[in-house]
PDB file of C-alpha atoms in Angstrom:
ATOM      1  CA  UNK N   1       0.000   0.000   0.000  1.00 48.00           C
ATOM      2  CA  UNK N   2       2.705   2.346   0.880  1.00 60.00           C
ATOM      3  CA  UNK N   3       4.797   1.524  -2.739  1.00 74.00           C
ATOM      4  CA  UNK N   4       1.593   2.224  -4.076  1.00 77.00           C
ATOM      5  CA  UNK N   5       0.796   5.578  -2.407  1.00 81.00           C
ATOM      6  CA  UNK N   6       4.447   6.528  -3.873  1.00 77.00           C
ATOM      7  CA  UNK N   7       4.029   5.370  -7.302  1.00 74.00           C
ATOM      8  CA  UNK N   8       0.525   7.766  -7.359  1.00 77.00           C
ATOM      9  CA  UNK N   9       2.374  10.880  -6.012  1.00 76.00           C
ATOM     10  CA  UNK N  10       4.986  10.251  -8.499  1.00 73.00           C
ATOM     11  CA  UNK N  11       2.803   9.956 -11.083  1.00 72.00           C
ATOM     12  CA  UNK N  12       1.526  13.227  -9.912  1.00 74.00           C
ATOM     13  CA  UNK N  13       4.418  15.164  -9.655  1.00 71.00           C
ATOM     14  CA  UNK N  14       5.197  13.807 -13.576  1.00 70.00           C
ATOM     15  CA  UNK N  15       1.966  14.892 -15.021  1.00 68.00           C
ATOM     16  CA  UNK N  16       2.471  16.312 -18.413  1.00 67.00           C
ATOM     17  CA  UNK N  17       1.527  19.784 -17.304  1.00 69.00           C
ATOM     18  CA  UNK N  18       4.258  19.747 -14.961  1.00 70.00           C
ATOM     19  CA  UNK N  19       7.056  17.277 -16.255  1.00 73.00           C
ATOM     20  CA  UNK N  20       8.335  20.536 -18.583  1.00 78.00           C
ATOM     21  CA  UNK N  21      11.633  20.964 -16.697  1.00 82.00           C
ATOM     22  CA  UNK N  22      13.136  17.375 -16.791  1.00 84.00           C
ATOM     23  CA  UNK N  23      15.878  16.850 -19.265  1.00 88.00           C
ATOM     24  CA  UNK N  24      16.763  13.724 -21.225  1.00 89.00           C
ATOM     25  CA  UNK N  25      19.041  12.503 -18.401  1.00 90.00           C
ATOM     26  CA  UNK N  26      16.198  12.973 -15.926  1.00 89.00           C
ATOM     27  CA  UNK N  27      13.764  11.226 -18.065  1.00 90.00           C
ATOM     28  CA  UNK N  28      15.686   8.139 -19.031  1.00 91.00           C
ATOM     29  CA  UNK N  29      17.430   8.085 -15.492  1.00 90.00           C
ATOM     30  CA  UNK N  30      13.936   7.864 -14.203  1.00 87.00           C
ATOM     31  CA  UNK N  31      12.367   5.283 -16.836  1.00 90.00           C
ATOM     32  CA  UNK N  32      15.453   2.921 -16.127  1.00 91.00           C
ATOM     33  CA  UNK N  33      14.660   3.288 -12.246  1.00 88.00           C
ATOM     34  CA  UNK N  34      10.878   2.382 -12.960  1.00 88.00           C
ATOM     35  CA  UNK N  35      11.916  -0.384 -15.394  1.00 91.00           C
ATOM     36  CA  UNK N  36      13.732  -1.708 -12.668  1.00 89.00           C
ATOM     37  CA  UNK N  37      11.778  -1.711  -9.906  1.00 84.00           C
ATOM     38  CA  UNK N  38       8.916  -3.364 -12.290  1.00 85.00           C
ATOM     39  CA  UNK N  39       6.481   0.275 -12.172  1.00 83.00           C
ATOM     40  CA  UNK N  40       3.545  -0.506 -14.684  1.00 81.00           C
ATOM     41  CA  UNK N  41       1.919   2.733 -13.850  1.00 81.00           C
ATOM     42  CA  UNK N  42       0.968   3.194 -17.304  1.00 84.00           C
ATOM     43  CA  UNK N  43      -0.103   7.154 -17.003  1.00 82.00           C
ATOM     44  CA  UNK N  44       4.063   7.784 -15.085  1.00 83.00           C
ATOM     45  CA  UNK N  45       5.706   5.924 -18.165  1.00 87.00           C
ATOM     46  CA  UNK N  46       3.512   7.627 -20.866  1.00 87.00           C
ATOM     47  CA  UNK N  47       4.552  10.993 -19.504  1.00 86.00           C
ATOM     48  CA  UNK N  48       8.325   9.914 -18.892  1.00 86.00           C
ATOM     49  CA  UNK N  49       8.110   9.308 -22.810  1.00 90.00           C
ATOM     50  CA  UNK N  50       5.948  12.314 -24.026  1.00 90.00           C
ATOM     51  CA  UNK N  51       8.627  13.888 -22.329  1.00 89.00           C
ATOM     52  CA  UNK N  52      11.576  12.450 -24.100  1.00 91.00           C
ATOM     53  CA  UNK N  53       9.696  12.689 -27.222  1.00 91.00           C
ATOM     54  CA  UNK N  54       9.993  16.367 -26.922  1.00 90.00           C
ATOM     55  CA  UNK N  55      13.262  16.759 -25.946  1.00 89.00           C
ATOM     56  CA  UNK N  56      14.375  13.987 -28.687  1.00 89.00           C
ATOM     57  CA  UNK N  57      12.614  15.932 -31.631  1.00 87.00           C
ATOM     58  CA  UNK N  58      13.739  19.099 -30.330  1.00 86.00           C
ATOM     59  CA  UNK N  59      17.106  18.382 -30.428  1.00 81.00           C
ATOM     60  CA  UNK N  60      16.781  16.798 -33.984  1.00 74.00           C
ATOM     61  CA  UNK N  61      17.978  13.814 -35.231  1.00 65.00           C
ATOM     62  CA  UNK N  62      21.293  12.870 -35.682  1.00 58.00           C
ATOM     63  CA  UNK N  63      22.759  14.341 -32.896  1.00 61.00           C
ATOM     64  CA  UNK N  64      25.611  14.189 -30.576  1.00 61.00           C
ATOM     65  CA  UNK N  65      23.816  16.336 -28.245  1.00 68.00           C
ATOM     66  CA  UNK N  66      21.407  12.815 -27.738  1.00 82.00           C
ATOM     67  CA  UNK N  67      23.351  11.004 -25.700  1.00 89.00           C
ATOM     68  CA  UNK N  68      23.271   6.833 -27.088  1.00 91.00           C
ATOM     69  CA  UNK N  69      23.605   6.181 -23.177  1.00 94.00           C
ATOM     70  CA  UNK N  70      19.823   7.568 -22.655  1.00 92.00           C
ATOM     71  CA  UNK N  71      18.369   6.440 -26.069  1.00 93.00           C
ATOM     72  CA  UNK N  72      19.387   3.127 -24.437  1.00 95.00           C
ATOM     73  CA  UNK N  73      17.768   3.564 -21.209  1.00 95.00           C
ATOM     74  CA  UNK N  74      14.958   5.006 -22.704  1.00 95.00           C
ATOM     75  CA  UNK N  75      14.356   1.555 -25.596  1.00 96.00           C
ATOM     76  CA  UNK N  76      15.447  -1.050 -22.459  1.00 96.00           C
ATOM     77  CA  UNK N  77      12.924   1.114 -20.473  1.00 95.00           C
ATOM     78  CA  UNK N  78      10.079   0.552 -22.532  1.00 94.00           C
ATOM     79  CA  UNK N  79      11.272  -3.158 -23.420  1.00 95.00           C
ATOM     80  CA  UNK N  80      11.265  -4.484 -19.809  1.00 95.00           C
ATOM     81  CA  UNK N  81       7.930  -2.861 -18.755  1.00 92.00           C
ATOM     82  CA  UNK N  82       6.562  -4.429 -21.957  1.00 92.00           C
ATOM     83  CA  UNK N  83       5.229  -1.105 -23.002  1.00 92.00           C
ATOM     84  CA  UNK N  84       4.921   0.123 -26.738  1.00 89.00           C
ATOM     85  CA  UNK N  85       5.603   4.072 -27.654  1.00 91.00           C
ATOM     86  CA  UNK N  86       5.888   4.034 -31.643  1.00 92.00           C
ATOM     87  CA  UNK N  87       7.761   7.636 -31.709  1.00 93.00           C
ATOM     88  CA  UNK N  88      10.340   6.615 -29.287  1.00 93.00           C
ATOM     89  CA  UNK N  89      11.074   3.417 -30.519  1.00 92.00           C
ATOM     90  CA  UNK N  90      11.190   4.527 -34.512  1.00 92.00           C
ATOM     91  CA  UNK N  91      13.211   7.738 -33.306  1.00 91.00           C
ATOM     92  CA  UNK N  92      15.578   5.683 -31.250  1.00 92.00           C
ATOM     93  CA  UNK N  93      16.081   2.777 -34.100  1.00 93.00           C
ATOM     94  CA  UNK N  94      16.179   5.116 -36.628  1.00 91.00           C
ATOM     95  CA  UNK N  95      19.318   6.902 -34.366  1.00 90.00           C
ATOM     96  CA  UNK N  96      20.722   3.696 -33.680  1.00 92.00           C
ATOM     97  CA  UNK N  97      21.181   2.736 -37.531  1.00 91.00           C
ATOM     98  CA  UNK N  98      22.614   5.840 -38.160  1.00 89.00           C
ATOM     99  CA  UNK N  99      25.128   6.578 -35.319  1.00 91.00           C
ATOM    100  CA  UNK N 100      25.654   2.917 -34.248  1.00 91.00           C
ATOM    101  CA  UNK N 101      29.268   3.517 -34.257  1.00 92.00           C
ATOM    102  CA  UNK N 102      29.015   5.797 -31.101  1.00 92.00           C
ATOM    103  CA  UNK N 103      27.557   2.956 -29.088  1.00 93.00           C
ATOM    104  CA  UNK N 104      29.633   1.755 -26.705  1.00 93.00           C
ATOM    105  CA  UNK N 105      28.607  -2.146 -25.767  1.00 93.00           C
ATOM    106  CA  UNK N 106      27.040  -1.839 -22.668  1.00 94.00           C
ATOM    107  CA  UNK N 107      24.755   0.258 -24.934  1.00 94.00           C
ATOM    108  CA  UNK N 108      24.386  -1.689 -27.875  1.00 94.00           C
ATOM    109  CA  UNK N 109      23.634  -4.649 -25.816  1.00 94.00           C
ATOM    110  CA  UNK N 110      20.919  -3.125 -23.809  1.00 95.00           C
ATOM    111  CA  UNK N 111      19.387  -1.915 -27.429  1.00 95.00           C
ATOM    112  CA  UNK N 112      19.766  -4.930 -29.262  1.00 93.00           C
ATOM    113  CA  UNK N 113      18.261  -7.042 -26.032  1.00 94.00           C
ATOM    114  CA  UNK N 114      15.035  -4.397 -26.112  1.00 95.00           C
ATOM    115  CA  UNK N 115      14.381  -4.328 -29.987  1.00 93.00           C
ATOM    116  CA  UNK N 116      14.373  -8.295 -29.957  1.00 92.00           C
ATOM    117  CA  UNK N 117      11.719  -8.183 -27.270  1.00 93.00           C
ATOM    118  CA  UNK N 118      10.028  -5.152 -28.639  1.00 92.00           C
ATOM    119  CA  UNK N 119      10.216  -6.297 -32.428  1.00 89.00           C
ATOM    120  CA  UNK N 120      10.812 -10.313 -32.180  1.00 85.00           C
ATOM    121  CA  UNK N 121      11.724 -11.770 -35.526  1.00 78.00           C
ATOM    122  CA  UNK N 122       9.972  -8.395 -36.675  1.00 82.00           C
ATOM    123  CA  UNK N 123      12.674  -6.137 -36.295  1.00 77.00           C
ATOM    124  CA  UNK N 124      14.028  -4.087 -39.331  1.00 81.00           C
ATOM    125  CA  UNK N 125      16.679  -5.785 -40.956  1.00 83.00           C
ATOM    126  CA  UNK N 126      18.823  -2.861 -41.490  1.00 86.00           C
ATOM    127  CA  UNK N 127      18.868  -2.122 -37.651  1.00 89.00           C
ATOM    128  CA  UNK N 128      19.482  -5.281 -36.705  1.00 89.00           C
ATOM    129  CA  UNK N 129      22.411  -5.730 -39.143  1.00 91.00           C
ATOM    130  CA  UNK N 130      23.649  -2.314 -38.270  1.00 91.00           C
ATOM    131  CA  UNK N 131      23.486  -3.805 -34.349  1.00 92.00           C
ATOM    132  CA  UNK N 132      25.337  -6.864 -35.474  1.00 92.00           C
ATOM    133  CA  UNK N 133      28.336  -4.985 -37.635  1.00 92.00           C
ATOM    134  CA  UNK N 134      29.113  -2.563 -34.339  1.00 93.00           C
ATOM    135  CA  UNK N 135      29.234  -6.179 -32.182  1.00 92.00           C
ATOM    136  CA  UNK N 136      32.060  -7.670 -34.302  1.00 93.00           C
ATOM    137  CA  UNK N 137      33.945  -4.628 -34.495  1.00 92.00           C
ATOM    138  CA  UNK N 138      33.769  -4.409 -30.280  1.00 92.00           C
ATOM    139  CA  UNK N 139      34.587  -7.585 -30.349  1.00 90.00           C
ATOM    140  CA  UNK N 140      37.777  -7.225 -32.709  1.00 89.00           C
ATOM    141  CA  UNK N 141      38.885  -4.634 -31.054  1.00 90.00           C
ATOM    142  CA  UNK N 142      38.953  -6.896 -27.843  1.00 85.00           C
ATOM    143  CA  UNK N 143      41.376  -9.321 -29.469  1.00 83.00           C
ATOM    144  CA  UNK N 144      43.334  -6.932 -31.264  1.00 73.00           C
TER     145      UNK N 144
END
């Protein structure tokens, strides 16, 4: 009763209307935290991710401003609560095929774990290859 009493004034205090001064860092910081702890307050995690949205399309595609580190949060966030947000997932596969290079592999992992569970055997074959090529080359340049 108590978690639950939390999770409400949480979801309160991240209303859309007031959720205006997070940054990107906030917002995937806290969508990790409530992936973790297993929060399927629907309502919190929608306005986490309107949130990002914003900031995301603000900030353009493309990028280096986005960090990879909370595109990754953000895509594991959504994975692990078994949550869907089309805009944040195209936006954050459509970044990932382009700057995969800038992943670092605790990154890439975490992305290429929450498109298979987002996507299945669905997942655009371009991303997935584009996940696959940056793998190898970590991995060559751990036995070079």
């Amino acid at each position: 009763l108590r978690e639950e009493k939390t999770v409400d004034a949480l979801t309160e205090a991240l209303r859309e209307d007031k959720i205006s001064g997070l940054s990107l860092l906030d917002v995937s910081n806290f969508a990790w935290a409530a992936a973790r702890l297993g929060i399927q307050k629907k309502a919190l995690i929608r306005n986490c991710m309107g949130r990002a949205l914003a900031i995301l399309l603000a900030q353009g595609r493309n990028q280096i401003g986005v960090s990879t580190k909370h595109m990754a949060n953000l895509i594991w966030s959504l994975a692990k609560l078994r949550m869907k947000h089309a805009q944040i997932q195209e936006f954050v596969a459509d970044e990932v095929e382009n700057r995969c290079a800038q992943f670092d592999s605790h990154d890439l992992v975490n992305v290429s774990w929450a498109f298979a569970t987002i996507y299945g055997g669905r997942a655009r074959r371009g991303l997935m290859d584009s996940i696959a090529a940056r793998g190898v080359k970590i991995l060559h340049a751990l036995n070079a």
